[in-house]
CSV table of C-alpha atoms in Angstrom, one decimal:
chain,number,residue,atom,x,y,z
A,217,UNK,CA,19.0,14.6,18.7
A,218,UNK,CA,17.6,11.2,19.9
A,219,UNK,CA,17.0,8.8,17.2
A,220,UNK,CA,15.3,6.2,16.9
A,221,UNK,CA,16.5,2.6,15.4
A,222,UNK,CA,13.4,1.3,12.4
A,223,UNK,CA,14.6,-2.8,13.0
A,224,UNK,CA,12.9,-1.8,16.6
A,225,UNK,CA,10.3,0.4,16.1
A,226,UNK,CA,7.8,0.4,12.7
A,227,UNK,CA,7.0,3.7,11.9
A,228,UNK,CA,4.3,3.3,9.6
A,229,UNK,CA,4.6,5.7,6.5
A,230,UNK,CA,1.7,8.1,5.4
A,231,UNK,CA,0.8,5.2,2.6
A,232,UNK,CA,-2.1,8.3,1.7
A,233,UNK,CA,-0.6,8.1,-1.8
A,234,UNK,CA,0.9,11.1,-1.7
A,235,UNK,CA,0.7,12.6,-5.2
A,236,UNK,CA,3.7,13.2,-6.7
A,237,UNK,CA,4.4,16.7,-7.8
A,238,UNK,CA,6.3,18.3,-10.8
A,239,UNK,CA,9.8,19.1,-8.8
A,240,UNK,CA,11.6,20.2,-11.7
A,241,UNK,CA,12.5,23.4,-12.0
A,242,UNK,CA,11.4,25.3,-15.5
A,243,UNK,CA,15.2,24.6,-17.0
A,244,UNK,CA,15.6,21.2,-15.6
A,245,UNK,CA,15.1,18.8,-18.3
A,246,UNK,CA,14.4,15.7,-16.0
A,247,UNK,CA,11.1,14.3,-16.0
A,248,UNK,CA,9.1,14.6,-13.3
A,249,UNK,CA,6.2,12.6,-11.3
A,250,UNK,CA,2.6,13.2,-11.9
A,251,UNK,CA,0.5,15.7,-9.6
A,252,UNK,CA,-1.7,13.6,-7.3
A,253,UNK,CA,-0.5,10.6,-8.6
A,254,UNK,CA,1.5,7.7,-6.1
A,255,UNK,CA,3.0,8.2,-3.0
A,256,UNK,CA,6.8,9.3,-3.3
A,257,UNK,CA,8.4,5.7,-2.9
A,258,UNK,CA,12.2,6.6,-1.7
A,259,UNK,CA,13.5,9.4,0.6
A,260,UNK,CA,16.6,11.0,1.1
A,261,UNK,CA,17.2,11.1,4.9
A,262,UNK,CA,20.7,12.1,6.0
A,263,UNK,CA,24.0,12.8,4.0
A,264,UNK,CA,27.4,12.8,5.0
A,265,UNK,CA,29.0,13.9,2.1
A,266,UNK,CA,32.7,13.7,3.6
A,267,UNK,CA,34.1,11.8,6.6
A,268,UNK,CA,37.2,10.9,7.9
A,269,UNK,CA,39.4,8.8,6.1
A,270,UNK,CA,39.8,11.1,3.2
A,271,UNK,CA,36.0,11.0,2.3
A,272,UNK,CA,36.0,7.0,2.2
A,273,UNK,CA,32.8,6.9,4.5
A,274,UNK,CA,30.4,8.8,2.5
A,275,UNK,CA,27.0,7.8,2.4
A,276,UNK,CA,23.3,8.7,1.3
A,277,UNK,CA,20.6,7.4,3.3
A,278,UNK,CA,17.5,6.1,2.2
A,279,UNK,CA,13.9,5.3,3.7
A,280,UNK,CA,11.5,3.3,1.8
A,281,UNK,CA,8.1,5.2,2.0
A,282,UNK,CA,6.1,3.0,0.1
A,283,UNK,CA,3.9,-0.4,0.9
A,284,UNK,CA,5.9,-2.1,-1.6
A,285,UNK,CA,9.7,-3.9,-2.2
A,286,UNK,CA,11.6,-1.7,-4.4
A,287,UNK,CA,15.1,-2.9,-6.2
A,288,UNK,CA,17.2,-0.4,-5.5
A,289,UNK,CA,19.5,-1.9,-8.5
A,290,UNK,CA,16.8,0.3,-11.1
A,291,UNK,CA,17.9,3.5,-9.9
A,292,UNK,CA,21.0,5.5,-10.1
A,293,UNK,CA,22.2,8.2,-7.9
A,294,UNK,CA,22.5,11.6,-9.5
A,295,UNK,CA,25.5,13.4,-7.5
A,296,UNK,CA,24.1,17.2,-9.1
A,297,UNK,CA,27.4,20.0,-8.9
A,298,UNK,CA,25.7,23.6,-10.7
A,299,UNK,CA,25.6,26.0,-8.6
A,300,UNK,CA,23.7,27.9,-11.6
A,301,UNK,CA,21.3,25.4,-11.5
A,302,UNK,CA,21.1,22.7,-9.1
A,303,UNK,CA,19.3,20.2,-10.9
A,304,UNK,CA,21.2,20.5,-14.2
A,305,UNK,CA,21.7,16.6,-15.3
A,306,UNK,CA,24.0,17.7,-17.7
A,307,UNK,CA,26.4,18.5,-14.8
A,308,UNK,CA,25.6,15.9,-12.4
A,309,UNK,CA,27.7,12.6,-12.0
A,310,UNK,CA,25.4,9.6,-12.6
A,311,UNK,CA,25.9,6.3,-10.6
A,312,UNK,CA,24.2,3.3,-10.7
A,313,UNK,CA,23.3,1.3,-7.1
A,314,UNK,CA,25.2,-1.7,-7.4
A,315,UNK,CA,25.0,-4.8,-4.6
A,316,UNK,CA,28.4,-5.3,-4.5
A,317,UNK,CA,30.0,-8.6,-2.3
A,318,UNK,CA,29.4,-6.9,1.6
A,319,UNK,CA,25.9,-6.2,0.0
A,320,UNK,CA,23.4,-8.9,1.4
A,321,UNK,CA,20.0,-7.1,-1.4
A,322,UNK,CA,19.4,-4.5,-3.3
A,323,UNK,CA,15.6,-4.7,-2.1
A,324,UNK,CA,14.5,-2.2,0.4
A,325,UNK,CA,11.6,-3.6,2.3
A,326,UNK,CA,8.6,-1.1,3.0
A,327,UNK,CA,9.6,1.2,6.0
A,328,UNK,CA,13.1,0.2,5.5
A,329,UNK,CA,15.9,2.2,5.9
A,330,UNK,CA,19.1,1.1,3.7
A,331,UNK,CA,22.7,3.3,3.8
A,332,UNK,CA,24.1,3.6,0.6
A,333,UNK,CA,27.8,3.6,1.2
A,334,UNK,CA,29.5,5.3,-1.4
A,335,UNK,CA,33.0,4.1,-1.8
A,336,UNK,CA,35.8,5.7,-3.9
A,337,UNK,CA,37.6,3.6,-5.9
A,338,UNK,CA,40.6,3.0,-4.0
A,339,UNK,CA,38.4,1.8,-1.3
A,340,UNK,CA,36.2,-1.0,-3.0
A,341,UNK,CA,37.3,-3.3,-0.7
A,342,UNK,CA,36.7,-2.1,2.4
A,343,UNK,CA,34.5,-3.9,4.2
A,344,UNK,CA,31.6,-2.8,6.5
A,345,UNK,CA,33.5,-2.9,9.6
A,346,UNK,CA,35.6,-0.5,8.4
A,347,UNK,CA,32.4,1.5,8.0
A,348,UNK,CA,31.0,1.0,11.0
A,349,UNK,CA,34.5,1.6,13.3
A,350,UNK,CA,34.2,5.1,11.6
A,351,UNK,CA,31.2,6.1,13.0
A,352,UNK,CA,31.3,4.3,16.5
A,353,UNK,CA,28.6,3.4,18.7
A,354,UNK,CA,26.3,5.7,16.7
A,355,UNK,CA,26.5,2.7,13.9
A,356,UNK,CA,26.3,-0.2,16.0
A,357,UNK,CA,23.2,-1.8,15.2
A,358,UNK,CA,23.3,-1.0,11.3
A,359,UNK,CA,24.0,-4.6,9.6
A,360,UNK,CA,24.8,-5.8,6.0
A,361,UNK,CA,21.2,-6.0,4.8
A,362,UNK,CA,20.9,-2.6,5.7
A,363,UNK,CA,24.1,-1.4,3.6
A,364,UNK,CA,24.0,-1.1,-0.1
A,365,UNK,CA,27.6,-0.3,-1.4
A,366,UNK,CA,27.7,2.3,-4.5
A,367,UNK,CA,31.1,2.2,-6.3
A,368,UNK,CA,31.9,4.8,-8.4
A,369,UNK,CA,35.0,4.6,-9.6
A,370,UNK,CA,37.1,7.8,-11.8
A,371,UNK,CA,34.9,10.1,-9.6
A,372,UNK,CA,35.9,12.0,-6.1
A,373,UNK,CA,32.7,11.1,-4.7
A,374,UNK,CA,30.7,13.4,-2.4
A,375,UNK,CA,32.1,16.5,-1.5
A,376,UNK,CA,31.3,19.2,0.7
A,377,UNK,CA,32.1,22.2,-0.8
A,378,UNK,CA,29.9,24.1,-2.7
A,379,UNK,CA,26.2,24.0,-3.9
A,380,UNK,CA,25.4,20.4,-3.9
A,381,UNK,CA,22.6,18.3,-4.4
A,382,UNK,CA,21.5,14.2,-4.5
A,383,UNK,CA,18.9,12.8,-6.8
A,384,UNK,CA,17.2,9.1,-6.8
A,385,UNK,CA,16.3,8.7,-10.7
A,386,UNK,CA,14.7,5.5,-12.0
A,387,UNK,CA,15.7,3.8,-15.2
A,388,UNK,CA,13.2,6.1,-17.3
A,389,UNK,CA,14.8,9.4,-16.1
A,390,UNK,CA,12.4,10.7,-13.7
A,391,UNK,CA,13.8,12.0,-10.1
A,392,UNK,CA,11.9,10.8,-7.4
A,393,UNK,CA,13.4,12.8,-4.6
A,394,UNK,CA,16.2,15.0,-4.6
A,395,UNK,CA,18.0,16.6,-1.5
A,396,UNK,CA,20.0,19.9,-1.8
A,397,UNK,CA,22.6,20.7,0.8
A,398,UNK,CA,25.3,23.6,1.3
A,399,UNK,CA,24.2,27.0,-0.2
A,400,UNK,CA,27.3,28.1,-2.1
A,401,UNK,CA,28.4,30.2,1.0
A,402,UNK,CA,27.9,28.3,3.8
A,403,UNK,CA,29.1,24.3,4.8
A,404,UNK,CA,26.3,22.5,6.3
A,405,UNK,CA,28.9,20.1,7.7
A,406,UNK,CA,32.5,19.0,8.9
A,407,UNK,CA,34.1,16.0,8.3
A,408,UNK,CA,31.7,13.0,9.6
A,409,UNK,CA,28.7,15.4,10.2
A,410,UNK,CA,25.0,14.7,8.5
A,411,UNK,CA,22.7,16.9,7.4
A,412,UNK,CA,19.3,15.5,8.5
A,413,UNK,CA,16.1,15.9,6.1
A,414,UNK,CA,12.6,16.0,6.5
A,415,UNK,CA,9.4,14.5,4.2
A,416,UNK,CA,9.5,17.0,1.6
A,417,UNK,CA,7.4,20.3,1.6
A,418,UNK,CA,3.5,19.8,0.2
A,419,UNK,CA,4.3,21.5,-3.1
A,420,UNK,CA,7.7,19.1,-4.4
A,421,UNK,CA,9.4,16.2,-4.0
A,422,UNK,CA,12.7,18.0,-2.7
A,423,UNK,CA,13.6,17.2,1.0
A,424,UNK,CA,13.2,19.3,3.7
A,425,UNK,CA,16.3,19.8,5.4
A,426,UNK,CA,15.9,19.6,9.4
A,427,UNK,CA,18.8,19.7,10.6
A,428,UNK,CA,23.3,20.3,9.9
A,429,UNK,CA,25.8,19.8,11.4
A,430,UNK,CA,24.8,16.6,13.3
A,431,UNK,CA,26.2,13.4,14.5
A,432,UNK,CA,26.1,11.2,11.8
A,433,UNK,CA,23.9,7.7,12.6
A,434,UNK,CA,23.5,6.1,9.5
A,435,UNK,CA,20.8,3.3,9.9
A,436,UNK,CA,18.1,5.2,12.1
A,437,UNK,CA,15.5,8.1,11.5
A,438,UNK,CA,13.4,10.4,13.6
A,439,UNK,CA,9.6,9.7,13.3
A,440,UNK,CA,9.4,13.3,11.8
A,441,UNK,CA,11.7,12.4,8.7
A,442,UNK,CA,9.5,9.2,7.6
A,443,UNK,CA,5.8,10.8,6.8
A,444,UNK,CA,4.7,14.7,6.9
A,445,UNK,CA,4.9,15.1,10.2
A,446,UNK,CA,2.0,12.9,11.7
A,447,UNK,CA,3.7,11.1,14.4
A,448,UNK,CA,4.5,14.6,15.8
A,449,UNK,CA,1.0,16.1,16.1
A,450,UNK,CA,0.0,18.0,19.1
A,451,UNK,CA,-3.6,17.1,18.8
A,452,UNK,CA,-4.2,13.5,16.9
A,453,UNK,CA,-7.2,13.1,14.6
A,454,UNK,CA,-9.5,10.8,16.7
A,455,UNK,CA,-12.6,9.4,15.0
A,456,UNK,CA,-15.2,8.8,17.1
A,457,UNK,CA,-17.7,9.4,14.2
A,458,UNK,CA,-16.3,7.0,11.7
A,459,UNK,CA,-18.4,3.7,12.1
A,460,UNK,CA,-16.9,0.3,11.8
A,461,UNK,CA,-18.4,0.0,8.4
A,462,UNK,CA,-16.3,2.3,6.8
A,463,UNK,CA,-13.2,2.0,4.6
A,464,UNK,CA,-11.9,-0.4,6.4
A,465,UNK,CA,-13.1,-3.8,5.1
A,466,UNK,CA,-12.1,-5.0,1.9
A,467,UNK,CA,-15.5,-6.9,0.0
A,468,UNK,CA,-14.0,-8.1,-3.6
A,469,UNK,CA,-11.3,-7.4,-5.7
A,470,UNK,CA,-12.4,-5.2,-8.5
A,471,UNK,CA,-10.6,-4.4,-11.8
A,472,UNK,CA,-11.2,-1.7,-14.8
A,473,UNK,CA,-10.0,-2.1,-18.2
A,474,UNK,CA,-8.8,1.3,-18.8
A,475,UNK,CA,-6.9,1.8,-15.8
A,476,UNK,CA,-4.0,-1.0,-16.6
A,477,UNK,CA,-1.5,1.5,-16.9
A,478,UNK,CA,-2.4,4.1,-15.3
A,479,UNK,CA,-1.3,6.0,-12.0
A,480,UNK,CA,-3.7,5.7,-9.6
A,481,UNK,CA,-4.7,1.8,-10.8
A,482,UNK,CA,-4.1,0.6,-7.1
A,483,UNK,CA,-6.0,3.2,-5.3
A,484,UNK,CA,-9.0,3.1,-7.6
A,485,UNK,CA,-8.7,-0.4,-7.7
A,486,UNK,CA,-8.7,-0.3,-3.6
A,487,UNK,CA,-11.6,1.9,-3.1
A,488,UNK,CA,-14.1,-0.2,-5.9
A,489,UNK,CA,-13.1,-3.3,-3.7
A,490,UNK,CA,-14.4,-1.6,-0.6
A,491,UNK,CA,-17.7,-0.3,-2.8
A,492,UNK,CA,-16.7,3.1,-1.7
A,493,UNK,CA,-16.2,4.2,-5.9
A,494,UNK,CA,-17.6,2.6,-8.6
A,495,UNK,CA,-16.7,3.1,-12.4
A,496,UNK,CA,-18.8,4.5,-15.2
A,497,UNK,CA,-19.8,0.9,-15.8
A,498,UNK,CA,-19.2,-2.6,-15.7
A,499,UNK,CA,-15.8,-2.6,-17.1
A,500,UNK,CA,-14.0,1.4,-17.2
A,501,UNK,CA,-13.5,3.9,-14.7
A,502,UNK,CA,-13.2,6.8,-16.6
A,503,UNK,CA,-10.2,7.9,-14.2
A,504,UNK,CA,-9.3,11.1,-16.1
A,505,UNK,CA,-12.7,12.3,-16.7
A,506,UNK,CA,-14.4,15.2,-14.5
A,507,UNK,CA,-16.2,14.4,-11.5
A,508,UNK,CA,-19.4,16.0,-10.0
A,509,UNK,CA,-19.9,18.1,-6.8
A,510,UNK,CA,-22.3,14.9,-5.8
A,511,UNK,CA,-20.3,12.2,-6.9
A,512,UNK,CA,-17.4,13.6,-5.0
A,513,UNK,CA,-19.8,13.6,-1.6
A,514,UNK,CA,-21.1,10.6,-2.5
A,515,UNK,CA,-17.8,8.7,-2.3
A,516,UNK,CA,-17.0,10.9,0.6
A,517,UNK,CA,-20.3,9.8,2.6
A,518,UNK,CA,-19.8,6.2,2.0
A,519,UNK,CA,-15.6,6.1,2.7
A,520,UNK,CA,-16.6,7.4,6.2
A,521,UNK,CA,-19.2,4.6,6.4
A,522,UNK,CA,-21.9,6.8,7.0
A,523,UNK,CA,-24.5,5.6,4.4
A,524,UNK,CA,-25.6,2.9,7.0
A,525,UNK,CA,-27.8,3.5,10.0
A,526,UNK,CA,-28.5,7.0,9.6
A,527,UNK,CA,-32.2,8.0,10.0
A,528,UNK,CA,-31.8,10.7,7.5
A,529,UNK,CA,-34.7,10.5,4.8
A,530,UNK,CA,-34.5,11.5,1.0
A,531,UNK,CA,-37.8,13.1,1.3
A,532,UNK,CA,-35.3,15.9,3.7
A,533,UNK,CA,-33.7,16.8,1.1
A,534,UNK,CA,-35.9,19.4,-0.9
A,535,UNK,CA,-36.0,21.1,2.2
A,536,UNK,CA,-32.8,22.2,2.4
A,537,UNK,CA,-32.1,22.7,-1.3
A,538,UNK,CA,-34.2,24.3,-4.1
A,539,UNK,CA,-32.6,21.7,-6.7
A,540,UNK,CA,-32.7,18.5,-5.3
A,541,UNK,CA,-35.7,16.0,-5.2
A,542,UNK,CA,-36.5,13.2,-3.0
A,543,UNK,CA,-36.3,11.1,-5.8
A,544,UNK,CA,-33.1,12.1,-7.1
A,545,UNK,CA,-30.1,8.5,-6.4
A,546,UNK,CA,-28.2,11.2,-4.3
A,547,UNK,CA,-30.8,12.5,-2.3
A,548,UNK,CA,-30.2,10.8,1.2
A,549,UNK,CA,-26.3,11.5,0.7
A,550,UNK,CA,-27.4,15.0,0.2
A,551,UNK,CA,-29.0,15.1,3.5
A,552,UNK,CA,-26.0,13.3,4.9
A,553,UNK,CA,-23.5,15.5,4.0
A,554,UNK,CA,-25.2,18.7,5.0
A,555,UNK,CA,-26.0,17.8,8.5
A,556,UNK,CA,-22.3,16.3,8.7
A,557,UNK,CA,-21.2,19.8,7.6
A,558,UNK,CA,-19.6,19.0,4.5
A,559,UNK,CA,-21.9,21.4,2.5
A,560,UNK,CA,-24.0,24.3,3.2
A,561,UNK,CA,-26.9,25.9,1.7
A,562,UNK,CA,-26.0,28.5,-0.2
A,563,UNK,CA,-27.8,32.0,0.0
A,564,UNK,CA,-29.8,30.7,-3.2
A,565,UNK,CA,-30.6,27.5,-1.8
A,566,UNK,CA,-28.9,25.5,-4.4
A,567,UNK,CA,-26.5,22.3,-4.2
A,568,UNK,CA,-26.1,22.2,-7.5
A,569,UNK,CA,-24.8,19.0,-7.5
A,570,UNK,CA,-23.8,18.3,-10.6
A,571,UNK,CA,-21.6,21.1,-11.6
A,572,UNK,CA,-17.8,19.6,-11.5
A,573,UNK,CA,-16.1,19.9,-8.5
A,574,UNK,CA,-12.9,22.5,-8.2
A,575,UNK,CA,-9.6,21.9,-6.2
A,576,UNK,CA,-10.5,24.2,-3.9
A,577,UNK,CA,-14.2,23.5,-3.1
A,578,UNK,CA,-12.6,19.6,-3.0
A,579,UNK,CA,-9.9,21.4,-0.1
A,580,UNK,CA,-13.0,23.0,1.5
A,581,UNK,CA,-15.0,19.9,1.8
A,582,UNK,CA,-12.3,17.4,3.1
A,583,UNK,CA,-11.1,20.1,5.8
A,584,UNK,CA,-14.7,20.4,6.6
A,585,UNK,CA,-14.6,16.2,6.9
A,586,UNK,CA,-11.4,16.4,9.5
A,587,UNK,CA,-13.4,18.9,11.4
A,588,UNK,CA,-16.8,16.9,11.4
A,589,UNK,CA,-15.1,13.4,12.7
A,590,UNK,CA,-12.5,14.6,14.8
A,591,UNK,CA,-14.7,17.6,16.3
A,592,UNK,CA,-11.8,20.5,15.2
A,593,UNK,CA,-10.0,21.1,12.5
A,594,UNK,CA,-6.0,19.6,12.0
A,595,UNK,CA,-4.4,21.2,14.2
A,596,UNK,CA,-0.6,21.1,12.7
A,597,UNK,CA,0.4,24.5,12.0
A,598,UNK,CA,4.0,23.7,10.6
A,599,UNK,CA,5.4,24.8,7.8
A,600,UNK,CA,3.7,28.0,5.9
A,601,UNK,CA,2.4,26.5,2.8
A,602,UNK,CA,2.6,29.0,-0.1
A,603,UNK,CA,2.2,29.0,-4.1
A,604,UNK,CA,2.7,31.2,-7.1
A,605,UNK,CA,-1.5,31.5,-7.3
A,606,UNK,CA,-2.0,32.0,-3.4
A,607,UNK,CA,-4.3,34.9,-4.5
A,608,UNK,CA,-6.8,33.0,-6.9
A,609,UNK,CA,-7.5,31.2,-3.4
A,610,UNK,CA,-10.1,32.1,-1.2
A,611,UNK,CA,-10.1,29.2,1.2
A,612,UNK,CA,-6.5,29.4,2.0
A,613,UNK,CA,-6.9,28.0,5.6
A,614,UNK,CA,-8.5,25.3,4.3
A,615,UNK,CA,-6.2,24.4,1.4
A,616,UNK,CA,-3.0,24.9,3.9
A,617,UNK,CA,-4.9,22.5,6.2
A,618,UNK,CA,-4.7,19.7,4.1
A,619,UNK,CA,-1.9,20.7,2.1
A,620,UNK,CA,0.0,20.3,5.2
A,621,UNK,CA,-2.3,17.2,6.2
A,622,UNK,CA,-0.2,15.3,3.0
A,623,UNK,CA,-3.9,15.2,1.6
A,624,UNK,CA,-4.0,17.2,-1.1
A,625,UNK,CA,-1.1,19.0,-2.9
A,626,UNK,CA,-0.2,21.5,-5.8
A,627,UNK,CA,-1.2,20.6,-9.8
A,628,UNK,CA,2.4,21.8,-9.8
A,629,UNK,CA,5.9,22.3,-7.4
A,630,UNK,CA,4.5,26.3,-7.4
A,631,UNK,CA,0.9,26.3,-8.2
A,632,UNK,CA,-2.7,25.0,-6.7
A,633,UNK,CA,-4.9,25.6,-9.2
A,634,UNK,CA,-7.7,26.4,-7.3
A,635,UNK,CA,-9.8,26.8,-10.2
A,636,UNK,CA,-9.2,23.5,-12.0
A,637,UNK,CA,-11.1,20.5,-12.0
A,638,UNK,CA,-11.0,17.2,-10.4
A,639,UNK,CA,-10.1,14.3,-12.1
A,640,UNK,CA,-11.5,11.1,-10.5
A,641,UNK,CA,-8.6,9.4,-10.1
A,642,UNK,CA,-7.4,12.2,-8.2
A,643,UNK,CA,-10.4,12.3,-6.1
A,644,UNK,CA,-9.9,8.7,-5.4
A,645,UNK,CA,-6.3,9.9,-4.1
A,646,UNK,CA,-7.5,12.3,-2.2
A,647,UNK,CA,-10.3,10.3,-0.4
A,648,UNK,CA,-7.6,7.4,0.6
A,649,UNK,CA,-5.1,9.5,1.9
A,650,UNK,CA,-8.0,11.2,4.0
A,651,UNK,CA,-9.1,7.7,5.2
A,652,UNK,CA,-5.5,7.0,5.9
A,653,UNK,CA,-4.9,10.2,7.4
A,654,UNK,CA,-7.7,9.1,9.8
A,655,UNK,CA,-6.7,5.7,10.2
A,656,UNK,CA,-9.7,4.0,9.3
A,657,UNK,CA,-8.1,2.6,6.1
């Protein structure tokens, strides 16, 4: 497996804001992220939970998905050991992430990869070329700002046997990513072998696991293990539609009183600046309340830049829809959106735009979007997404398409909810990681 070392080449993260998913499973009393709310900030990328030297070489490896700095020092490491149930915090060992003396930061950078070296405590002293003569030439080029050391002393450290898992938790409890390994029959490695991971699946926050059994190269990632799958697609989104007035410009910085503490305050906050959203009025956004089948389009239209220098005219619209008048504010983005294909008329001849807007008809329109700027649907056809409600949805090709996309993803770890309504803050989500998807943000 060729890998590829990050201090050489950036591999920018899918910064789409991923929303974070419920990962808990219903007994697991952890907390969990938010659907739809932030992008998940740390990954799990390799594990070698026992090396040679009686297990003194253990580490956990860490990629820093984010656009931000995180302090490593406000999370622990959960080591999980149920093999009832995995993520049972009540049987898990709980370390902190101390910078210890061969430790130049606790801050991972954005894109950053950082090994965190678990050390037994006979072994606190080692220093990190004892680390790095374990694992040869493959951990040449890893240096001390790269290495956090985790002590954990009265503890045996990793261990291979067995159903295992690995959680990050931050100081208020919740697990940001966890990665299982081993299966309770099966050994995913040998002594100095990794087990590789993947961005986790659309509907968690639980890495995918690529690969066992592999040389161990602590320090360096595939592209396929930093973002969901975009630097490996066979056909790349191009956007020969999307106008230089689009997303990509930032006009003024723009602030809402009620959304101070809440999730998806940078996005929202992002999108007003680029007059792409606007709030309810001068001063709120409104970011949990419902949001309309036109307001949706309308933010839509205008994120793609297409508002300018089209020769559409309201005075269209009543001609292609029983309900809307040339007079109405969304008229012209109406006219816009239909001839883009985002809408259709329906056999009654009705937009009706202001009925609130559904996960899945929100699925349906941005798949329709990737299909009207890059002139053919996403083509990535990896892995089979799948939920609990599968059923309740009609549009299932569109909802795996940008399920998979790292667009959209499930209300819960199991379910869609095809049938609920759009916040808009999540709408907001959804509309950046689309612009981000197509790189015009």
């Amino acid at each position: 497996m060729k890998m590829i070392n990050f201090r050489k080449i950036f591999v920018p993260a899918l910064a789409l804001s991923l929303m974070m998913t419920s990962l808990s499973v219903v007994s697991n009393p952890q907390k969990s992220y938010a659907a739809e709310s932030t992008t998940i900030p740390l990954l799990i990328t390799e594990i070698v939970p026992n090396s040679n030297g009686n297990a003194q070489y253990s580490f956990i490896e860490v990629y820093n998905a984010s656009d931000k700095e995180i302090d490593l020092a406000n999370y622990s490491i959960y080591y999980y050991y149920d093999t009832a149930n995995i993520w049972n915090e009540k049987k898990a060992n709980v370390w902190p992430i101390i910078k210890d003396s061969f430790s130049n930061s606790s801050i991972i950078r954005p894109q950053e990869v950082k090994v965190i070296w678990v050390k037994k405590e006979k072994s606190h002293n080692a220093p990190l070329d004892e680390f790095k003569k374990n694992y040869g030439k493959a951990a040449d080029d890893l240096t001390e700002a790269q290495t956090l050391v985790l002590k954990n002393p009265k503890t045996d450290g990793l261990n291979k046997t067995k159903l295992r898992a690995v959680g990050i938790v931050d100081s208020k409890g919740n697990r940001v990513v966890g990665a299982i390994y081993n299966d309770g029959e099966s050994i995913d490695v040998e002594d100095n072998e990794s087990i590789v991971y993947s961005y986790p699946s659309s509907i968690g926050n639980t890495m995918n696991k690529m690969s066992t059994h592999e040389k161990a190269t602590p320090g360096t990632l595939l592209p396929s293990q930093s973002s969901v799958k975009k630097e490996t697609k066979p056909n790349p989104v191009v956007i020969p539609k999307v106008p230089s007035n689009s997303g990509s410009a930032v006009e003024s910085t723009i602030t809402f009183s009620d959304m101070k503490t809440h999730w998806a305050k940078s996005d929202v906050e992002l999108l007003a600046s680029k007059k792409i959203v606007t709030g309810v009025d001068n001063h709120n956004f409104a970011p949990d309340g419902t949001i309309t089948r036109i307001q949706f389009l309308a933010m839509l239209v205008r994120g793609l830049g297409w508002e300018e220098g089209r020769t559409e005219q309201a005075s269209e619209a009543p001609q292609l829809f029983k309900d809307v008048k040339s007079s109405d504010w969304f008229a012209k983005t109406a006219v816009t959106a239909s001839k883009e294909g985002l809408i259709s008329v329906s056999s009654d001849g009705l937009l009706k735009p202001n009925e609130n807007i559904n996960r899945e008809e929100m699925a349906v329109i941005i798949s329709k979007a990737l299909k009207s700027v890059s002139g053919a649907a996403s083509t990535d056809t990896g892995t089979a997404v799948t939920f609990s409600d599968q059923n309740a949805i009609r549009a299932q090709s569109a909802v795996a398409e940008v399920v998979r996309a790292g667009i959209m993803q499930g209300m819960t770890e199991t379910e869609f909810a095809p049938e609920a309504n759009t916040t808009r803050a999540q709408a907001v989500v959804v509309i950046k990681r689309l612009l981000q998807y197509m790189k015009v943000l």
